[in-house]
Amino acid sequence: MDMTFKPLLEEKPANKPIIIAGPCSAETEEQVLTTARALAGKGVDLFRSGIWKPRTRPGAFEGIGTEGLGWLRKVKEETGLKVTTEVANTQHVFEALKHQIDVLWLGARTTVNPFSVQEVADALKGVDIPVLIKNPINPDFKLWVGAIERIYKAGITRIGVIHRGFSYHGETKYRNVPRWQLAIDLKREFPDLPIICDNSHICGRRDILQTVAQKALDLNFDGYMTEVHPDPDNAWSDAAQQITPAQFLEMKEQLIFRQPTTDNMEFLENLEHLRHEIDELDEEMLNLLSNRMRLAERIGEYKQRNNIAILQSSRWNEILERAVTKGKLKGLSEEFVTVYLKAVHQESINHQEKVMNQPRAEA
Ligand code: PEP
Ligand code: MN
């Protein structure tokens, strides 16, 4: 589907990051206003706060509800900050619009469900408001695109996406693993669609918030969204990942927003030169890999003649161990060398298989 997006926030210059901050949930009027006052006038574009909270298990704090919308209205009036909240159904949309919420967002648990996305889209028909769409909980690219399309078809053209990571079953340092490639793919498919990194829900903890936000900015993300609370340890939801306004402002100062491009000629020429060298190396690597496959095919021919199995586990382990050790000396991570060699090995096996399953050429 062809989509043309309008700028998410009209007054925002393209060379500045979109910054969203505020508590996970609105808890009390005092907590909301204290946070907003600390963030006002400090370069924050949108004040976030959850009003209706989708919680994994019943009994957890499920949001303060409509009353909190009045507090967000006060935030606007008192501090001039624009406000955003999560909506998941028709009633949420109506209430949020009635209370003049500036920007709406769809949560990960909504994007995952086309019925819910369609319900929100239908409620938004004829309304002109920016909408942010979080990635679905599972790494399903099409589901994310589908939600964007549904909202777009409702007539919303000021759309942005929020990357909040993906659910993962297993050991990981993240609460939701980033799988950056999905966000990069989305950026490639929709270059005009602003993409914002929700470092809070990716990390689930405070100590790596800055690293993850910087990584996103280095990947040309258009901004970040971070949960900020005046007393994080005692927050009613997501306590482990929230930071104080002061900690947030310090992180913001340290984050570097690099420009996607420049018109500095000297820089552009040097870049061009380095890129050319990279292209040459890439080509050389492809030639080398192709030569490697020819050798694998020759080995395949010998094995076929002598009736030897393709996979020789001891040989494979030896290659892998040697490469990991050498790679480390050359500054290549074990993870990279392993993934790379596994792919090369699989391709070699495919080539050998092709040769070995050909009818034997009688000499
Ligand atoms: C949130 O932003 O507080 C939230 C509920 O996030 P997500 O939908 O990404 O889980
Ligand atoms: Mn949260």
mmCIF file of C-alpha atoms and ligand atoms in Angstrom:
data_model
loop_
_atom_site.group_PDB
_atom_site.id
_atom_site.type_symbol
_atom_site.label_atom_id
_atom_site.label_comp_id
_atom_site.label_asym_id
_atom_site.label_seq_id
_atom_site.Cartn_x
_atom_site.Cartn_y
_atom_site.Cartn_z
ATOM 1 C CA MET A 1 0.000 0.000 0.000
ATOM 2 C CA ASP A 2 1.328 3.464 -0.966
ATOM 3 C CA MET A 3 1.450 5.779 2.024
ATOM 4 C CA THR A 4 2.609 9.386 2.275
ATOM 5 C CA PHE A 5 3.184 10.648 5.782
ATOM 6 C CA LYS A 6 2.994 14.209 7.043
ATOM 7 C CA PRO A 7 5.488 15.370 9.690
ATOM 8 C CA LEU A 8 4.532 13.927 13.061
ATOM 9 C CA LEU A 9 4.968 17.187 14.955
ATOM 10 C CA GLU A 10 4.652 20.147 12.597
ATOM 11 C CA GLU A 11 6.867 22.507 14.570
ATOM 12 C CA LYS A 12 9.703 19.994 14.976
ATOM 13 C CA PRO A 13 12.811 20.582 12.823
ATOM 14 C CA ALA A 14 14.021 17.392 11.095
ATOM 15 C CA ASN A 15 17.559 17.753 12.439
ATOM 16 C CA LYS A 16 16.476 17.426 16.080
ATOM 17 C CA PRO A 17 15.393 14.236 17.851
ATOM 18 C CA ILE A 18 11.770 13.811 18.946
ATOM 19 C CA ILE A 19 11.897 13.414 22.714
ATOM 20 C CA ILE A 20 9.082 11.825 24.704
ATOM 21 C CA ALA A 21 9.273 11.452 28.477
ATOM 22 C CA GLY A 22 6.963 10.921 31.405
ATOM 23 C CA PRO A 23 5.786 8.259 33.805
ATOM 24 C CA CYS A 24 4.801 4.760 32.807
ATOM 25 C CA SER A 25 1.450 5.408 34.525
ATOM 26 C CA ALA A 26 -0.343 8.409 35.899
ATOM 27 C CA GLU A 27 -0.722 7.584 39.607
ATOM 28 C CA THR A 28 -1.675 10.810 41.359
ATOM 29 C CA GLU A 29 -2.156 14.387 40.249
ATOM 30 C CA GLU A 30 0.853 15.349 42.317
ATOM 31 C CA GLN A 31 3.113 12.708 40.728
ATOM 32 C CA VAL A 32 2.047 13.694 37.186
ATOM 33 C CA LEU A 33 2.489 17.423 37.751
ATOM 34 C CA THR A 34 5.792 17.064 39.617
ATOM 35 C CA THR A 35 7.227 15.048 36.724
ATOM 36 C CA ALA A 36 5.892 17.471 34.111
ATOM 37 C CA ARG A 37 7.211 20.545 35.921
ATOM 38 C CA ALA A 38 10.673 18.990 36.067
ATOM 39 C CA LEU A 39 10.609 18.262 32.336
ATOM 40 C CA ALA A 40 8.998 21.473 31.053
ATOM 41 C CA GLY A 41 11.233 23.883 29.161
ATOM 42 C CA LYS A 42 13.975 21.268 28.850
ATOM 43 C CA GLY A 43 13.540 20.255 25.216
ATOM 44 C CA VAL A 44 10.965 17.522 25.778
ATOM 45 C CA ASP A 45 8.452 17.422 22.898
ATOM 46 C CA LEU A 46 5.793 15.199 24.399
ATOM 47 C CA PHE A 47 4.848 14.302 27.937
ATOM 48 C CA ARG A 48 3.785 10.647 28.125
ATOM 49 C CA SER A 49 1.652 8.942 30.702
ATOM 50 C CA GLY A 50 -0.346 5.739 30.670
ATOM 51 C CA ILE A 51 -3.957 6.150 31.815
ATOM 52 C CA TRP A 52 -5.244 2.672 30.974
ATOM 53 C CA LYS A 53 -2.564 0.048 31.581
ATOM 54 C CA PRO A 54 -2.601 -3.335 29.876
ATOM 55 C CA ARG A 55 -1.130 -5.601 32.555
ATOM 56 C CA THR A 56 0.028 -9.137 32.097
ATOM 57 C CA ARG A 57 -1.822 -10.376 35.177
ATOM 58 C CA PRO A 58 -5.057 -9.161 36.748
ATOM 59 C CA GLY A 59 -4.744 -7.499 40.085
ATOM 60 C CA ALA A 60 -1.754 -5.379 39.068
ATOM 61 C CA PHE A 61 -2.391 -1.642 38.836
ATOM 62 C CA GLU A 62 -4.520 -1.256 35.716
ATOM 63 C CA GLY A 63 -4.299 2.494 35.371
ATOM 64 C CA ILE A 64 -5.997 5.394 37.064
ATOM 65 C CA GLY A 65 -8.529 5.764 34.230
ATOM 66 C CA THR A 66 -10.311 8.843 32.944
ATOM 67 C CA GLU A 67 -9.587 10.911 36.031
ATOM 68 C CA GLY A 68 -5.922 11.006 34.968
ATOM 69 C CA LEU A 69 -6.854 12.696 31.682
ATOM 70 C CA GLY A 70 -7.791 15.764 33.715
ATOM 71 C CA TRP A 71 -4.274 15.775 35.188
ATOM 72 C CA LEU A 72 -2.767 15.671 31.698
ATOM 73 C CA ARG A 73 -4.984 18.603 30.769
ATOM 74 C CA LYS A 74 -3.472 20.446 33.730
ATOM 75 C CA VAL A 75 0.023 19.534 32.528
ATOM 76 C CA LYS A 76 -0.779 21.216 29.212
ATOM 77 C CA GLU A 77 -2.261 24.299 30.788
ATOM 78 C CA GLU A 78 0.423 24.760 33.381
ATOM 79 C CA THR A 79 3.607 23.755 31.545
ATOM 80 C CA GLY A 80 2.728 24.063 27.848
ATOM 81 C CA LEU A 81 3.975 20.500 27.276
ATOM 82 C CA LYS A 82 2.047 18.483 24.709
ATOM 83 C CA VAL A 83 0.702 15.210 26.074
ATOM 84 C CA THR A 84 0.333 11.677 24.793
ATOM 85 C CA THR A 85 -1.326 8.536 26.109
ATOM 86 C CA GLU A 86 -2.078 4.969 25.073
ATOM 87 C CA VAL A 87 -5.469 4.073 23.614
ATOM 88 C CA ALA A 88 -6.703 0.565 22.973
ATOM 89 C CA ASN A 89 -10.414 0.834 22.245
ATOM 90 C CA THR A 90 -13.205 3.186 21.121
ATOM 91 C CA GLN A 91 -13.935 4.472 24.598
ATOM 92 C CA HIS A 92 -10.267 5.344 25.189
ATOM 93 C CA VAL A 93 -10.150 7.268 21.914
ATOM 94 C CA PHE A 94 -13.293 9.258 22.705
ATOM 95 C CA GLU A 95 -12.170 10.074 26.230
ATOM 96 C CA ALA A 96 -8.675 11.073 25.092
ATOM 97 C CA LEU A 97 -10.036 13.329 22.354
ATOM 98 C CA LYS A 98 -12.564 14.887 24.738
ATOM 99 C CA HIS A 99 -9.674 15.798 27.064
ATOM 100 C CA GLN A 100 -7.564 17.230 24.229
ATOM 101 C CA ILE A 101 -4.737 14.748 24.329
ATOM 102 C CA ASP A 102 -2.338 15.892 21.588
ATOM 103 C CA VAL A 103 -0.953 12.567 20.373
ATOM 104 C CA LEU A 104 -2.224 9.000 20.810
ATOM 105 C CA TRP A 105 -0.227 5.796 20.884
ATOM 106 C CA LEU A 106 -1.102 2.168 20.275
ATOM 107 C CA GLY A 107 0.587 -0.219 22.695
ATOM 108 C CA ALA A 108 2.386 -3.425 21.781
ATOM 109 C CA ARG A 109 -0.534 -5.531 22.989
ATOM 110 C CA THR A 110 -2.900 -3.618 20.719
ATOM 111 C CA THR A 111 -0.745 -3.700 17.575
ATOM 112 C CA VAL A 112 -0.664 -7.453 17.919
ATOM 113 C CA ASN A 113 -4.437 -7.679 17.493
ATOM 114 C CA PRO A 114 -5.935 -6.524 14.169
ATOM 115 C CA PHE A 115 -9.444 -6.398 15.699
ATOM 116 C CA SER A 116 -8.289 -3.858 18.278
ATOM 117 C CA VAL A 117 -6.265 -1.852 15.781
ATOM 118 C CA GLN A 118 -9.298 -1.698 13.482
ATOM 119 C CA GLU A 119 -11.526 -0.608 16.362
ATOM 120 C CA VAL A 120 -9.153 2.262 17.182
ATOM 121 C CA ALA A 121 -8.843 3.117 13.470
ATOM 122 C CA ASP A 122 -12.646 3.265 13.119
ATOM 123 C CA ALA A 123 -12.909 5.513 16.164
ATOM 124 C CA LEU A 124 -10.346 7.834 14.592
ATOM 125 C CA LYS A 125 -12.101 8.289 11.224
ATOM 126 C CA GLY A 126 -12.355 11.982 10.417
ATOM 127 C CA VAL A 127 -10.051 13.010 13.282
ATOM 128 C CA ASP A 128 -6.754 14.775 12.606
ATOM 129 C CA ILE A 129 -4.355 13.720 15.335
ATOM 130 C CA PRO A 130 -0.838 12.240 15.291
ATOM 131 C CA VAL A 131 -0.702 8.535 16.182
ATOM 132 C CA LEU A 132 2.305 6.517 17.298
ATOM 133 C CA ILE A 133 2.243 2.774 16.723
ATOM 134 C CA LYS A 134 4.352 0.497 18.875
ATOM 135 C CA ASN A 135 5.708 -2.717 17.416
ATOM 136 C CA PRO A 136 3.730 -5.861 18.213
ATOM 137 C CA ILE A 137 5.048 -7.969 21.094
ATOM 138 C CA ASN A 138 6.197 -10.689 18.711
ATOM 139 C CA PRO A 139 8.714 -9.965 15.947
ATOM 140 C CA ASP A 140 6.151 -9.965 13.133
ATOM 141 C CA PHE A 141 7.050 -7.295 10.612
ATOM 142 C CA LYS A 142 3.811 -7.608 8.653
ATOM 143 C CA LEU A 143 1.674 -7.190 11.756
ATOM 144 C CA TRP A 144 3.452 -3.910 12.489
ATOM 145 C CA VAL A 145 3.002 -2.711 8.898
ATOM 146 C CA GLY A 146 -0.621 -3.880 8.962
ATOM 147 C CA ALA A 147 -1.360 -1.690 11.985
ATOM 148 C CA ILE A 148 0.234 1.310 10.261
ATOM 149 C CA GLU A 149 -1.907 0.650 7.194
ATOM 150 C CA ARG A 150 -5.127 0.351 9.202
ATOM 151 C CA ILE A 151 -4.504 3.664 10.962
ATOM 152 C CA TYR A 152 -3.477 5.315 7.689
ATOM 153 C CA LYS A 153 -6.640 4.079 5.965
ATOM 154 C CA ALA A 154 -8.668 5.804 8.674
ATOM 155 C CA GLY A 155 -7.283 9.089 7.283
ATOM 156 C CA ILE A 156 -4.468 9.603 9.802
ATOM 157 C CA THR A 157 -1.315 10.805 8.037
ATOM 158 C CA ARG A 158 0.756 12.063 10.955
ATOM 159 C CA ILE A 159 2.049 8.662 11.978
ATOM 160 C CA GLY A 160 5.176 7.556 13.815
ATOM 161 C CA VAL A 161 6.306 4.183 15.085
ATOM 162 C CA ILE A 162 7.780 3.214 18.402
ATOM 163 C CA HIS A 163 10.282 0.415 18.660
ATOM 164 C CA ARG A 164 9.892 -1.152 22.141
ATOM 165 C CA GLY A 165 11.584 -4.478 21.510
ATOM 166 C CA PHE A 166 10.163 -7.990 21.245
ATOM 167 C CA SER A 167 9.207 -10.605 23.735
ATOM 168 C CA TYR A 168 11.812 -13.348 24.132
ATOM 169 C CA HIS A 169 11.751 -16.632 25.994
ATOM 170 C CA GLY A 170 15.215 -17.302 27.348
ATOM 171 C CA GLU A 171 18.185 -15.607 28.978
ATOM 172 C CA THR A 172 18.729 -12.021 27.865
ATOM 173 C CA LYS A 173 19.845 -8.779 29.428
ATOM 174 C CA TYR A 174 16.813 -7.031 27.935
ATOM 175 C CA ARG A 175 13.204 -7.044 28.992
ATOM 176 C CA ASN A 176 12.280 -7.074 25.303
ATOM 177 C CA VAL A 177 15.019 -7.903 22.816
ATOM 178 C CA PRO A 178 15.567 -5.117 20.287
ATOM 179 C CA ARG A 179 16.102 -7.131 17.066
ATOM 180 C CA TRP A 180 17.274 -3.911 15.445
ATOM 181 C CA GLN A 181 17.002 -5.403 11.978
ATOM 182 C CA LEU A 182 13.210 -5.195 12.060
ATOM 183 C CA ALA A 183 13.329 -1.480 12.789
ATOM 184 C CA ILE A 184 15.954 -0.986 10.093
ATOM 185 C CA ASP A 185 13.767 -2.867 7.615
ATOM 186 C CA LEU A 186 10.816 -0.672 8.509
ATOM 187 C CA LYS A 187 12.931 2.445 8.000
ATOM 188 C CA ARG A 188 14.034 1.154 4.620
ATOM 189 C CA GLU A 189 10.476 0.467 3.521
ATOM 190 C CA PHE A 190 9.040 3.751 4.863
ATOM 191 C CA PRO A 191 11.832 6.353 4.889
ATOM 192 C CA ASP A 192 9.442 9.181 5.858
ATOM 193 C CA LEU A 193 7.984 7.392 8.851
ATOM 194 C CA PRO A 194 9.586 8.667 12.069
ATOM 195 C CA ILE A 195 10.828 5.880 14.293
ATOM 196 C CA ILE A 196 11.209 6.376 18.013
ATOM 197 C CA CYS A 197 13.089 4.116 20.410
ATOM 198 C CA ASP A 198 11.299 3.217 23.644
ATOM 199 C CA ASN A 199 14.472 2.385 25.530
ATOM 200 C CA SER A 200 12.542 1.844 28.786
ATOM 201 C CA HIS A 201 10.564 -1.157 27.572
ATOM 202 C CA ILE A 202 13.498 -2.595 25.623
ATOM 203 C CA CYS A 203 15.764 -2.454 28.695
ATOM 204 C CA GLY A 204 13.444 -3.052 31.644
ATOM 205 C CA ARG A 205 16.294 -1.705 33.787
ATOM 206 C CA ARG A 206 18.066 1.609 34.294
ATOM 207 C CA ASP A 207 21.728 0.858 33.709
ATOM 208 C CA ILE A 208 21.550 0.260 29.951
ATOM 209 C CA LEU A 209 18.949 2.898 29.012
ATOM 210 C CA GLN A 210 21.512 5.320 27.631
ATOM 211 C CA THR A 211 23.451 2.708 25.646
ATOM 212 C CA VAL A 212 20.270 1.505 23.975
ATOM 213 C CA ALA A 213 19.036 5.026 23.169
ATOM 214 C CA GLN A 214 22.437 5.915 21.695
ATOM 215 C CA LYS A 215 22.456 2.769 19.612
ATOM 216 C CA ALA A 216 19.038 3.733 18.237
ATOM 217 C CA LEU A 217 20.205 7.250 17.397
ATOM 218 C CA ASP A 218 23.273 5.797 15.693
ATOM 219 C CA LEU A 219 20.899 3.742 13.561
ATOM 220 C CA ASN A 220 19.178 6.967 12.427
ATOM 221 C CA PHE A 221 16.179 6.710 14.710
ATOM 222 C CA ASP A 222 14.236 9.968 14.928
ATOM 223 C CA GLY A 223 13.952 10.118 18.693
ATOM 224 C CA TYR A 224 13.358 8.286 21.931
ATOM 225 C CA MET A 225 10.678 7.727 24.557
ATOM 226 C CA THR A 226 11.716 7.159 28.153
ATOM 227 C CA GLU A 227 9.744 6.521 31.337
ATOM 228 C CA VAL A 228 10.402 9.154 33.987
ATOM 229 C CA HIS A 229 9.054 9.159 37.531
ATOM 230 C CA PRO A 230 9.806 11.381 40.538
ATOM 231 C CA ASP A 231 10.262 8.316 42.773
ATOM 232 C CA PRO A 232 11.053 5.415 40.415
ATOM 233 C CA ASP A 233 11.558 2.738 43.051
ATOM 234 C CA ASN A 234 8.043 3.278 44.315
ATOM 235 C CA ALA A 235 6.335 3.548 40.941
ATOM 236 C CA TRP A 236 3.060 1.622 40.666
ATOM 237 C CA SER A 237 4.180 0.046 37.382
ATOM 238 C CA ASP A 238 7.534 -0.654 35.714
ATOM 239 C CA ALA A 239 9.523 0.533 38.748
ATOM 240 C CA ALA A 240 12.783 -1.163 37.707
ATOM 241 C CA GLN A 241 13.093 0.779 34.450
ATOM 242 C CA GLN A 242 11.957 4.284 35.371
ATOM 243 C CA ILE A 243 14.398 7.099 36.128
ATOM 244 C CA THR A 244 14.060 10.472 37.838
ATOM 245 C CA PRO A 245 13.655 13.664 35.794
ATOM 246 C CA ALA A 246 17.224 14.648 36.757
ATOM 247 C CA GLN A 247 18.612 11.314 35.556
ATOM 248 C CA PHE A 248 16.609 11.653 32.358
ATOM 249 C CA LEU A 249 17.902 15.160 31.661
ATOM 250 C CA GLU A 250 21.461 13.982 32.247
ATOM 251 C CA MET A 251 20.982 11.118 29.795
ATOM 252 C CA LYS A 252 19.461 13.531 27.286
ATOM 253 C CA GLU A 253 22.506 15.804 27.545
ATOM 254 C CA GLN A 254 24.857 12.919 26.894
ATOM 255 C CA LEU A 255 23.036 11.395 23.942
ATOM 256 C CA ILE A 256 24.500 12.336 20.595
ATOM 257 C CA PHE A 257 22.084 12.894 17.721
ATOM 258 C CA ARG A 258 24.027 12.511 14.516
ATOM 259 C CA GLN A 259 22.753 14.076 11.325
ATOM 260 C CA PRO A 260 21.812 11.628 8.566
ATOM 261 C CA THR A 261 23.700 13.774 6.041
ATOM 262 C CA THR A 262 25.543 17.053 5.480
ATOM 263 C CA ASP A 263 26.603 19.309 2.592
ATOM 264 C CA ASN A 264 30.224 19.583 3.767
ATOM 265 C CA MET A 265 32.086 18.652 0.544
ATOM 266 C CA GLU A 266 35.289 17.435 2.152
ATOM 267 C CA PHE A 267 33.365 15.136 4.455
ATOM 268 C CA LEU A 268 31.254 13.822 1.582
ATOM 269 C CA GLU A 269 34.328 13.119 -0.551
ATOM 270 C CA ASN A 270 36.091 11.250 2.236
ATOM 271 C CA LEU A 271 32.969 9.273 2.932
ATOM 272 C CA GLU A 272 32.639 8.435 -0.749
ATOM 273 C CA HIS A 273 36.232 7.237 -0.799
ATOM 274 C CA LEU A 274 35.794 4.990 2.243
ATOM 275 C CA ARG A 275 32.552 3.595 0.859
ATOM 276 C CA HIS A 276 34.318 2.785 -2.364
ATOM 277 C CA GLU A 277 36.939 0.837 -0.440
ATOM 278 C CA ILE A 278 34.201 -1.040 1.411
ATOM 279 C CA ASP A 279 32.510 -1.924 -1.892
ATOM 280 C CA GLU A 280 35.822 -3.270 -3.200
ATOM 281 C CA LEU A 281 36.357 -5.387 -0.101
ATOM 282 C CA ASP A 282 32.808 -6.693 -0.288
ATOM 283 C CA GLU A 283 33.406 -7.763 -3.859
ATOM 284 C CA GLU A 284 36.700 -9.387 -2.946
ATOM 285 C CA MET A 285 35.000 -11.288 -0.111
ATOM 286 C CA LEU A 286 32.341 -12.561 -2.530
ATOM 287 C CA ASN A 287 35.065 -13.778 -4.892
ATOM 288 C CA LEU A 288 36.865 -15.517 -2.048
ATOM 289 C CA LEU A 289 33.650 -17.135 -0.876
ATOM 290 C CA SER A 290 32.911 -18.316 -4.365
ATOM 291 C CA ASN A 291 36.420 -19.845 -4.571
ATOM 292 C CA ARG A 292 35.802 -21.525 -1.234
ATOM 293 C CA MET A 293 32.638 -23.112 -2.598
ATOM 294 C CA ARG A 294 34.509 -24.426 -5.655
ATOM 295 C CA LEU A 295 36.937 -26.132 -3.249
ATOM 296 C CA ALA A 296 34.026 -27.552 -1.265
ATOM 297 C CA GLU A 297 32.659 -28.985 -4.497
ATOM 298 C CA ARG A 298 35.995 -30.631 -5.247
ATOM 299 C CA ILE A 299 36.006 -32.161 -1.776
ATOM 300 C CA GLY A 300 32.454 -33.325 -2.484
ATOM 301 C CA GLU A 301 33.664 -35.118 -5.580
ATOM 302 C CA TYR A 302 36.367 -36.964 -3.604
ATOM 303 C CA LYS A 303 33.932 -37.858 -0.858
ATOM 304 C CA GLN A 304 31.470 -39.182 -3.412
ATOM 305 C CA ARG A 305 34.125 -41.358 -5.010
ATOM 306 C CA ASN A 306 35.199 -42.723 -1.651
ATOM 307 C CA ASN A 307 31.687 -42.923 -0.189
ATOM 308 C CA ILE A 308 32.393 -40.641 2.783
ATOM 309 C CA ALA A 309 29.664 -38.698 4.656
ATOM 310 C CA ILE A 310 29.475 -34.915 4.092
ATOM 311 C CA LEU A 311 29.486 -33.750 7.694
ATOM 312 C CA GLN A 312 32.738 -34.377 9.504
ATOM 313 C CA SER A 313 31.989 -33.028 12.998
ATOM 314 C CA SER A 314 35.561 -33.041 14.290
ATOM 315 C CA ARG A 315 36.777 -31.100 11.285
ATOM 316 C CA TRP A 316 33.967 -28.564 11.691
ATOM 317 C CA ASN A 317 34.724 -28.028 15.403
ATOM 318 C CA GLU A 318 38.378 -27.556 14.590
ATOM 319 C CA ILE A 319 37.616 -24.912 11.917
ATOM 320 C CA LEU A 320 35.269 -23.088 14.250
ATOM 321 C CA GLU A 321 37.634 -23.029 17.225
ATOM 322 C CA ARG A 322 40.549 -21.870 15.145
ATOM 323 C CA ALA A 323 38.505 -19.115 13.515
ATOM 324 C CA VAL A 324 37.115 -17.856 16.829
ATOM 325 C CA THR A 325 40.621 -17.599 18.293
ATOM 326 C CA LYS A 326 42.029 -15.871 15.226
ATOM 327 C CA GLY A 327 38.991 -13.636 14.927
ATOM 328 C CA LYS A 328 39.414 -12.418 18.498
ATOM 329 C CA LEU A 329 42.997 -11.406 17.751
ATOM 330 C CA LYS A 330 41.679 -9.408 14.821
ATOM 331 C CA GLY A 331 38.979 -7.673 16.812
ATOM 332 C CA LEU A 332 36.059 -9.792 15.575
ATOM 333 C CA SER A 333 33.562 -10.953 18.166
ATOM 334 C CA GLU A 334 33.014 -14.628 18.844
ATOM 335 C CA GLU A 335 29.337 -14.166 18.050
ATOM 336 C CA PHE A 336 30.068 -12.709 14.628
ATOM 337 C CA VAL A 337 32.700 -15.296 13.686
ATOM 338 C CA THR A 338 30.379 -18.114 14.728
ATOM 339 C CA VAL A 339 27.369 -16.813 12.821
ATOM 340 C CA TYR A 340 29.512 -16.083 9.779
ATOM 341 C CA LEU A 341 31.231 -19.472 9.729
ATOM 342 C CA LYS A 342 28.010 -21.348 10.299
ATOM 343 C CA ALA A 343 26.508 -19.649 7.251
ATOM 344 C CA VAL A 344 29.621 -20.383 5.162
ATOM 345 C CA HIS A 345 29.653 -23.967 6.388
ATOM 346 C CA GLN A 346 25.993 -24.471 5.516
ATOM 347 C CA GLU A 347 26.563 -23.068 2.035
ATOM 348 C CA SER A 348 29.574 -25.399 1.607
ATOM 349 C CA ILE A 349 27.444 -28.368 2.612
ATOM 350 C CA ASN A 350 24.814 -27.332 0.080
ATOM 351 C CA HIS A 351 27.450 -27.190 -2.633
ATOM 352 C CA GLN A 352 28.904 -30.551 -1.617
ATOM 353 C CA GLU A 353 25.465 -32.084 -1.544
ATOM 354 C CA LYS A 354 24.730 -30.885 -5.047
ATOM 355 C CA VAL A 355 27.914 -32.517 -6.296
ATOM 356 C CA MET A 356 27.507 -35.725 -4.316
ATOM 357 C CA ASN A 357 23.949 -36.328 -5.367
ATOM 358 C CA GLN A 358 24.744 -35.994 -9.044
ATOM 359 C CA PRO A 359 24.992 -39.293 -10.881
ATOM 360 C CA ARG A 360 28.636 -40.315 -10.657
ATOM 361 C CA ALA A 361 30.658 -39.451 -13.740
ATOM 362 C CA GLU A 362 32.407 -42.684 -14.733
ATOM 363 C CA ALA A 363 36.003 -42.085 -15.661
HETATM 364 C C1 PEP B 1 3.933 1.609 28.104
HETATM 365 O O1 PEP B 1 4.415 2.376 27.267
HETATM 366 O O2 PEP B 1 3.852 1.893 29.312
HETATM 367 C C2 PEP B 1 3.508 0.269 27.693
HETATM 368 C C3 PEP B 1 2.492 -0.377 28.243
HETATM 369 O O3 PEP B 1 4.297 -0.212 26.739
HETATM 370 P P1 PEP B 1 4.169 -1.456 25.719
HETATM 371 O O4 PEP B 1 2.868 -1.327 25.001
HETATM 372 O O5 PEP B 1 5.341 -1.206 24.818
HETATM 373 O O6 PEP B 1 4.330 -2.702 26.522
HETATM 374 MN MN MN B 2 5.646 1.040 31.166
#
